[in-house]
């Protein structure tokens, strides 16, 4: 059985800069200006029902550590985030997710 979690999807380049999916650079000093645009980067992450609690905990920890200023922002408070690499992929809880404009977020289990 599958459930889903709403996440904010961002992208990181090789230099560690964070971007919206449309390529707009995220600048921490402009969080109050960019927060609404960040909040609009929402997609559904498909998760096996038996792993949903663990996945939420992983995403909460990641989001708090990577985006601590979000806790004080009305648009982003409580949001969960994933950050795609340059290949539009991210691993969460043993599952690799890929993003494409055609298919959105798709997943595959990582062997091992």
Coordinates of N, CA, C and O in Angstrom, one line a residue:
X1 N 0.8 -1.2 0.0 CA 0.0 0.0 0.0 C 0.9 1.2 0.0 O 1.9 1.3 0.6
X2 N 0.5 2.3 -0.7 CA 1.2 3.5 -0.9 C 0.5 4.7 -0.2 O -0.7 4.8 -0.4
X3 N 1.3 5.5 0.4 CA 0.8 6.8 0.9 C 1.7 7.9 0.3 O 2.6 7.5 -0.4
X4 N 1.4 9.1 0.6 CA 2.3 10.2 0.1 C 2.4 11.2 1.1 O 1.6 11.4 2.0
X5 N 3.5 11.9 1.0 CA 3.9 13.0 1.9 C 4.1 14.3 1.0 O 4.8 14.2 0.0
X6 N 3.6 15.4 1.3 CA 3.8 16.6 0.6 C 5.2 17.2 1.0 O 5.5 17.3 2.2
X7 N 6.1 17.4 0.0 CA 7.4 18.0 0.3 C 7.7 19.1 -0.6 O 7.1 19.2 -1.7
X8 N 8.5 20.0 -0.1 CA 9.0 21.1 -1.0 C 10.3 20.6 -1.7 O 11.2 20.1 -1.0
X9 N 10.3 20.7 -3.0 CA 11.4 20.2 -3.8 C 12.3 21.3 -4.3 O 11.8 22.2 -5.0
X10 N 13.5 21.2 -3.9 CA 14.5 22.2 -4.3 C 15.7 21.4 -5.0 O 15.7 20.2 -5.0
X11 N 16.6 22.2 -5.5 CA 17.7 21.5 -6.2 C 19.0 22.2 -5.8 O 19.1 23.4 -5.5
X12 N 20.1 21.4 -5.7 CA 21.4 21.9 -5.3 C 22.4 21.6 -6.5 O 22.4 20.6 -7.1
X13 N 23.2 22.6 -6.8 CA 24.2 22.5 -7.8 C 25.5 22.0 -7.2 O 25.6 21.7 -6.0
X14 N 26.6 21.8 -8.0 CA 27.8 21.2 -7.6 C 28.6 22.1 -6.6 O 29.4 21.7 -5.9
X15 N 28.2 23.4 -6.6 CA 28.8 24.4 -5.6 C 28.0 24.5 -4.3 O 28.4 25.3 -3.5
X16 N 27.0 23.7 -4.2 CA 26.2 23.8 -3.0 C 25.1 24.8 -2.9 O 24.4 25.0 -1.9
X17 N 24.9 25.5 -4.0 CA 23.9 26.6 -4.1 C 22.5 25.9 -4.3 O 22.4 24.9 -5.0
X18 N 21.5 26.5 -3.6 CA 20.1 25.9 -3.7 C 19.3 26.7 -4.6 O 19.3 28.0 -4.6
X19 N 18.4 26.0 -5.4 CA 17.6 26.6 -6.4 C 16.2 26.1 -6.4 O 16.0 25.0 -5.9
X20 N 15.2 26.9 -6.8 CA 13.9 26.4 -7.1 C 14.0 25.5 -8.4 O 15.0 25.6 -9.1
X21 N 13.0 24.8 -8.6 CA 13.0 23.9 -9.8 C 13.1 24.7 -11.1 O 13.6 24.2 -12.1
X22 N 12.6 26.0 -11.1 CA 12.7 26.8 -12.3 C 14.1 27.4 -12.5 O 14.3 28.2 -13.4
X23 N 15.0 27.1 -11.6 CA 16.4 27.7 -11.7 C 16.6 28.9 -10.9 O 17.8 29.4 -10.8
X24 N 15.6 29.5 -10.2 CA 15.8 30.7 -9.4 C 16.7 30.3 -8.2 O 16.3 29.4 -7.4
X25 N 17.7 31.1 -7.9 CA 18.6 30.8 -6.8 C 18.0 31.3 -5.5 O 17.3 32.3 -5.4
X26 N 18.1 30.4 -4.5 CA 17.6 30.7 -3.1 C 18.7 31.5 -2.4 O 19.8 31.0 -2.3
X27 N 18.4 32.6 -1.9 CA 19.3 33.4 -1.1 C 18.8 33.6 0.3 O 17.7 34.1 0.5
X28 N 19.5 33.1 1.3 CA 19.0 33.1 2.7 C 18.6 34.5 3.1 O 17.6 34.6 3.9
X29 N 19.3 35.5 2.7 CA 19.0 36.9 3.1 C 17.7 37.3 2.6 O 17.1 38.3 3.1
X30 N 17.2 36.7 1.6 CA 15.9 37.1 0.9 C 14.8 36.1 1.3 O 13.8 36.0 0.6
X31 N 15.0 35.3 2.3 CA 14.0 34.3 2.7 C 12.6 34.9 2.8 O 11.6 34.3 2.3
X32 N 12.4 36.0 3.4 CA 11.1 36.7 3.6 C 10.5 37.0 2.2 O 9.3 37.0 2.1
X33 N 11.3 37.3 1.2 CA 10.8 37.6 -0.1 C 10.5 36.3 -0.9 O 9.6 36.2 -1.6
X34 N 11.4 35.3 -0.8 CA 11.3 34.1 -1.6 C 10.5 33.0 -1.0 O 10.2 32.0 -1.6
X35 N 10.0 33.2 0.3 CA 9.3 32.1 1.0 C 8.1 31.6 0.3 O 7.9 30.4 0.2
X36 N 7.3 32.5 -0.3 CA 6.1 32.0 -1.0 C 6.4 31.2 -2.2 O 5.8 30.2 -2.5
X37 N 7.5 31.6 -2.9 CA 7.9 30.9 -4.1 C 8.4 29.5 -3.7 O 8.2 28.5 -4.4
X38 N 9.1 29.4 -2.6 CA 9.6 28.1 -2.1 C 8.5 27.3 -1.7 O 8.4 26.1 -2.1
X39 N 7.5 27.8 -1.1 CA 6.3 27.1 -0.6 C 5.5 26.5 -1.8 O 4.8 25.5 -1.7
X40 N 5.7 27.1 -3.0 CA 4.9 26.6 -4.2 C 5.7 25.5 -4.9 O 5.1 24.9 -5.8
X41 N 6.8 25.0 -4.3 CA 7.6 23.9 -5.0 C 7.1 22.6 -4.4 O 7.9 21.7 -4.3
X42 N 5.8 22.5 -4.1 CA 5.3 21.3 -3.4 C 5.0 20.2 -4.4 O 4.4 20.4 -5.5
X43 N 5.4 19.0 -4.0 CA 5.1 17.8 -4.8 C 4.8 16.7 -3.8 O 5.1 16.8 -2.6
X44 N 4.2 15.6 -4.3 CA 3.9 14.4 -3.4 C 5.0 13.4 -3.5 O 5.4 13.0 -4.6
X45 N 5.5 13.0 -2.4 CA 6.5 11.9 -2.3 C 5.8 10.6 -2.0 O 5.2 10.5 -0.9
X46 N 5.8 9.6 -2.9 CA 5.1 8.4 -2.6 C 6.0 7.5 -1.7 O 7.2 7.4 -1.9
X47 N 5.3 7.0 -0.6 CA 6.0 6.3 0.4 C 5.2 5.0 0.7 O 4.0 5.1 0.8
X48 N 5.9 3.9 1.0 CA 5.2 2.7 1.5 C 4.5 3.0 2.8 O 5.2 3.6 3.7
X49 N 3.3 2.6 3.0 CA 2.6 2.9 4.2 C 3.3 2.5 5.5 O 3.3 3.2 6.5
X50 N 4.0 1.4 5.4 CA 4.7 0.9 6.6 C 6.0 1.7 6.9 O 6.5 1.6 8.0
X51 N 6.4 2.6 6.0 CA 7.6 3.4 6.2 C 7.3 4.9 6.4 O 8.2 5.7 6.5
X52 N 6.0 5.2 6.4 CA 5.7 6.7 6.4 C 6.2 7.4 7.6 O 6.7 8.5 7.5
X53 N 6.0 6.9 8.8 CA 6.5 7.5 10.0 C 8.0 7.7 10.0 O 8.5 8.8 10.3
X54 N 8.7 6.7 9.6 CA 10.2 6.8 9.5 C 10.6 7.9 8.5 O 11.5 8.6 8.7
X55 N 9.9 7.9 7.4 CA 10.3 8.8 6.3 C 10.0 10.2 6.8 O 10.8 11.1 6.5
X56 N 8.9 10.5 7.4 CA 8.6 11.8 8.0 C 9.7 12.3 8.9 O 10.1 13.4 8.9
X57 N 10.1 11.4 9.8 CA 11.1 11.7 10.8 C 12.4 12.1 10.1 O 13.1 13.0 10.5
X58 N 12.8 11.3 9.1 CA 14.0 11.6 8.3 C 13.9 13.0 7.7 O 14.8 13.8 7.7
X59 N 12.8 13.3 7.1 CA 12.6 14.6 6.4 C 12.5 15.7 7.4 O 13.0 16.8 7.1
X60 N 11.9 15.5 8.5 CA 11.9 16.6 9.6 C 13.3 16.9 10.0 O 13.6 18.1 10.1
X61 N 14.1 15.9 10.3 CA 15.5 16.1 10.7 C 16.3 16.8 9.6 O 17.0 17.8 9.9
X62 N 16.1 16.4 8.4 CA 16.9 17.0 7.3 C 16.5 18.5 7.1 O 17.3 19.3 7.0
X63 N 15.2 18.7 7.1 CA 14.7 20.1 6.9 C 15.1 21.0 8.0 O 15.6 22.1 7.8
X64 N 15.0 20.6 9.3 CA 15.5 21.4 10.4 C 17.0 21.7 10.3 O 17.4 22.8 10.6
X65 N 17.8 20.7 9.9 CA 19.2 20.9 9.9 C 19.6 21.8 8.7 O 20.5 22.6 8.8
X66 N 19.0 21.6 7.5 CA 19.4 22.4 6.3 C 18.7 23.7 6.2 O 19.3 24.6 5.6
X67 N 17.5 23.9 6.8 CA 16.8 25.1 6.6 C 16.2 25.6 8.0 O 15.0 25.7 8.1
X68 N 17.0 25.9 9.0 CA 16.6 26.2 10.3 C 15.7 27.5 10.3 O 14.8 27.6 11.2
X69 N 15.9 28.4 9.4 CA 15.2 29.7 9.4 C 13.7 29.5 9.0 O 12.9 30.4 9.2
X70 N 13.4 28.3 8.4 CA 12.0 28.1 8.0 C 11.1 28.0 9.2 O 9.9 28.3 9.0
X71 N 11.6 27.6 10.3 CA 10.7 27.5 11.5 C 10.1 28.8 11.9 O 9.0 28.8 12.5
X72 N 10.7 29.9 11.5 CA 10.2 31.3 11.9 C 9.4 31.9 10.7 O 9.1 33.1 10.8
X73 N 9.2 31.2 9.6 CA 8.5 31.8 8.5 C 7.1 31.2 8.3 O 6.9 30.0 8.3
X74 N 6.2 32.1 8.2 CA 4.7 31.7 8.1 C 4.5 30.8 6.9 O 3.6 30.0 6.9
X75 N 5.2 31.0 5.8 CA 5.0 30.2 4.6 C 5.6 28.8 4.7 O 5.2 27.8 4.0
X76 N 6.7 28.7 5.4 CA 7.5 27.5 5.4 C 7.5 26.7 6.7 O 8.0 25.5 6.7
X77 N 7.0 27.3 7.8 CA 7.0 26.6 9.1 C 6.3 25.2 9.0 O 5.2 25.1 8.4
X78 N 6.9 24.2 9.4 CA 6.4 22.8 9.4 C 6.5 22.1 8.1 O 6.1 20.9 8.0
X79 N 7.0 22.8 7.1 CA 7.2 22.1 5.8 C 8.3 21.1 5.8 O 9.3 21.2 6.6
X80 N 8.2 20.1 5.0 CA 9.3 19.1 4.8 C 9.9 19.4 3.4 O 9.2 19.7 2.5
X81 N 11.2 19.2 3.3 CA 11.9 19.4 2.1 C 12.8 18.3 1.6 O 13.3 17.5 2.5
X82 N 13.0 18.2 0.3 CA 14.0 17.3 -0.2 C 14.8 18.2 -1.2 O 14.3 19.2 -1.7
X83 N 16.1 17.9 -1.4 CA 17.0 18.7 -2.2 C 17.6 17.7 -3.3 O 18.3 16.8 -2.9
X84 N 17.2 17.9 -4.5 CA 17.7 17.1 -5.6 C 19.2 17.4 -5.9 O 19.6 18.6 -5.8
X85 N 19.9 16.4 -6.4 CA 21.3 16.7 -6.9 C 21.2 17.2 -8.3 O 20.1 17.4 -8.9
X86 N 22.4 17.3 -8.9 CA 22.4 17.7 -10.3 C 21.8 16.8 -11.3 O 21.5 17.2 -12.5
X87 N 21.6 15.6 -11.0 CA 20.9 14.6 -11.8 C 19.4 14.5 -11.5 O 18.7 13.6 -12.0
X88 N 18.9 15.5 -10.7 CA 17.5 15.5 -10.3 C 17.1 14.3 -9.5 O 16.0 13.8 -9.6
X89 N 18.1 13.8 -8.6 CA 17.8 12.6 -7.8 C 18.1 13.0 -6.3 O 18.8 13.9 -6.0
X90 N 17.4 12.2 -5.5 CA 17.7 12.3 -4.0 C 17.3 10.9 -3.4 O 16.5 10.2 -3.9
X91 N 18.1 10.6 -2.4 CA 17.8 9.3 -1.6 C 17.2 9.7 -0.3 O 17.7 10.5 0.4
X92 N 16.1 9.0 0.0 CA 15.4 9.2 1.3 C 15.0 7.8 1.8 O 14.2 7.1 1.2
X93 N 15.6 7.5 3.0 CA 15.2 6.2 3.6 C 15.3 5.0 2.8 O 14.4 4.1 2.8
X94 N 16.4 4.9 2.0 CA 16.6 3.7 1.2 C 15.8 3.7 -0.1 O 15.8 2.6 -0.8
X95 N 15.3 4.8 -0.5 CA 14.5 4.9 -1.8 C 15.1 6.1 -2.6 O 15.3 7.1 -2.0
X96 N 15.4 5.8 -3.8 CA 15.9 6.9 -4.7 C 14.7 7.5 -5.4 O 13.9 6.8 -6.0
X97 N 14.6 8.8 -5.4 CA 13.5 9.5 -6.1 C 14.2 10.3 -7.2 O 15.3 10.9 -7.0
X98 N 13.6 10.3 -8.4 CA 14.0 11.1 -9.5 C 12.9 12.1 -9.9 O 11.7 11.7 -9.9
X99 N 13.3 13.3 -10.3 CA 12.3 14.3 -10.7 C 12.5 14.6 -12.2 O 13.6 14.7 -12.7
X100 N 11.3 14.7 -12.9 CA 11.3 15.1 -14.3 C 10.1 16.0 -14.4 O 9.1 15.7 -13.8
X101 N 10.1 16.9 -15.3 CA 8.9 17.8 -15.6 C 7.8 16.9 -16.2 O 6.6 17.2 -16.0
X102 N 8.2 15.9 -16.9 CA 7.1 15.0 -17.5 C 6.4 14.1 -16.5 O 5.2 14.0 -16.5
X103 N 7.2 13.5 -15.6 CA 6.7 12.4 -14.7 C 6.6 12.9 -13.2 O 6.1 12.1 -12.4
X104 N 7.1 14.0 -12.9 CA 7.2 14.4 -11.5 C 8.2 13.6 -10.7 O 9.2 13.2 -11.3
X105 N 7.9 13.2 -9.5 CA 8.8 12.4 -8.7 C 8.4 10.9 -8.9 O 7.3 10.5 -8.7
X106 N 9.4 10.2 -9.3 CA 9.3 8.7 -9.4 C 10.3 8.1 -8.5 O 11.3 8.7 -8.1
X107 N 10.0 6.8 -8.1 CA 10.9 6.2 -7.1 C 11.3 4.8 -7.5 O 10.7 4.2 -8.3
X108 N 12.5 4.4 -6.9 CA 13.0 3.1 -7.1 C 13.7 2.7 -5.8 O 14.4 3.5 -5.2
X109 N 13.6 1.5 -5.4 CA 14.3 1.0 -4.2 C 15.7 0.8 -4.5 O 16.1 0.4 -5.6
X110 N 16.6 1.2 -3.6 CA 18.0 1.1 -3.7 C 18.4 -0.3 -3.2 O 18.0 -0.7 -2.1
X111 N 19.1 -1.0 -4.0 CA 19.6 -2.4 -3.6 C 20.6 -2.3 -2.5 O 21.4 -1.4 -2.5
X112 N 20.5 -3.3 -1.6 CA 21.6 -3.3 -0.6 C 21.1 -3.6 0.7 O 20.2 -3.8 1.3

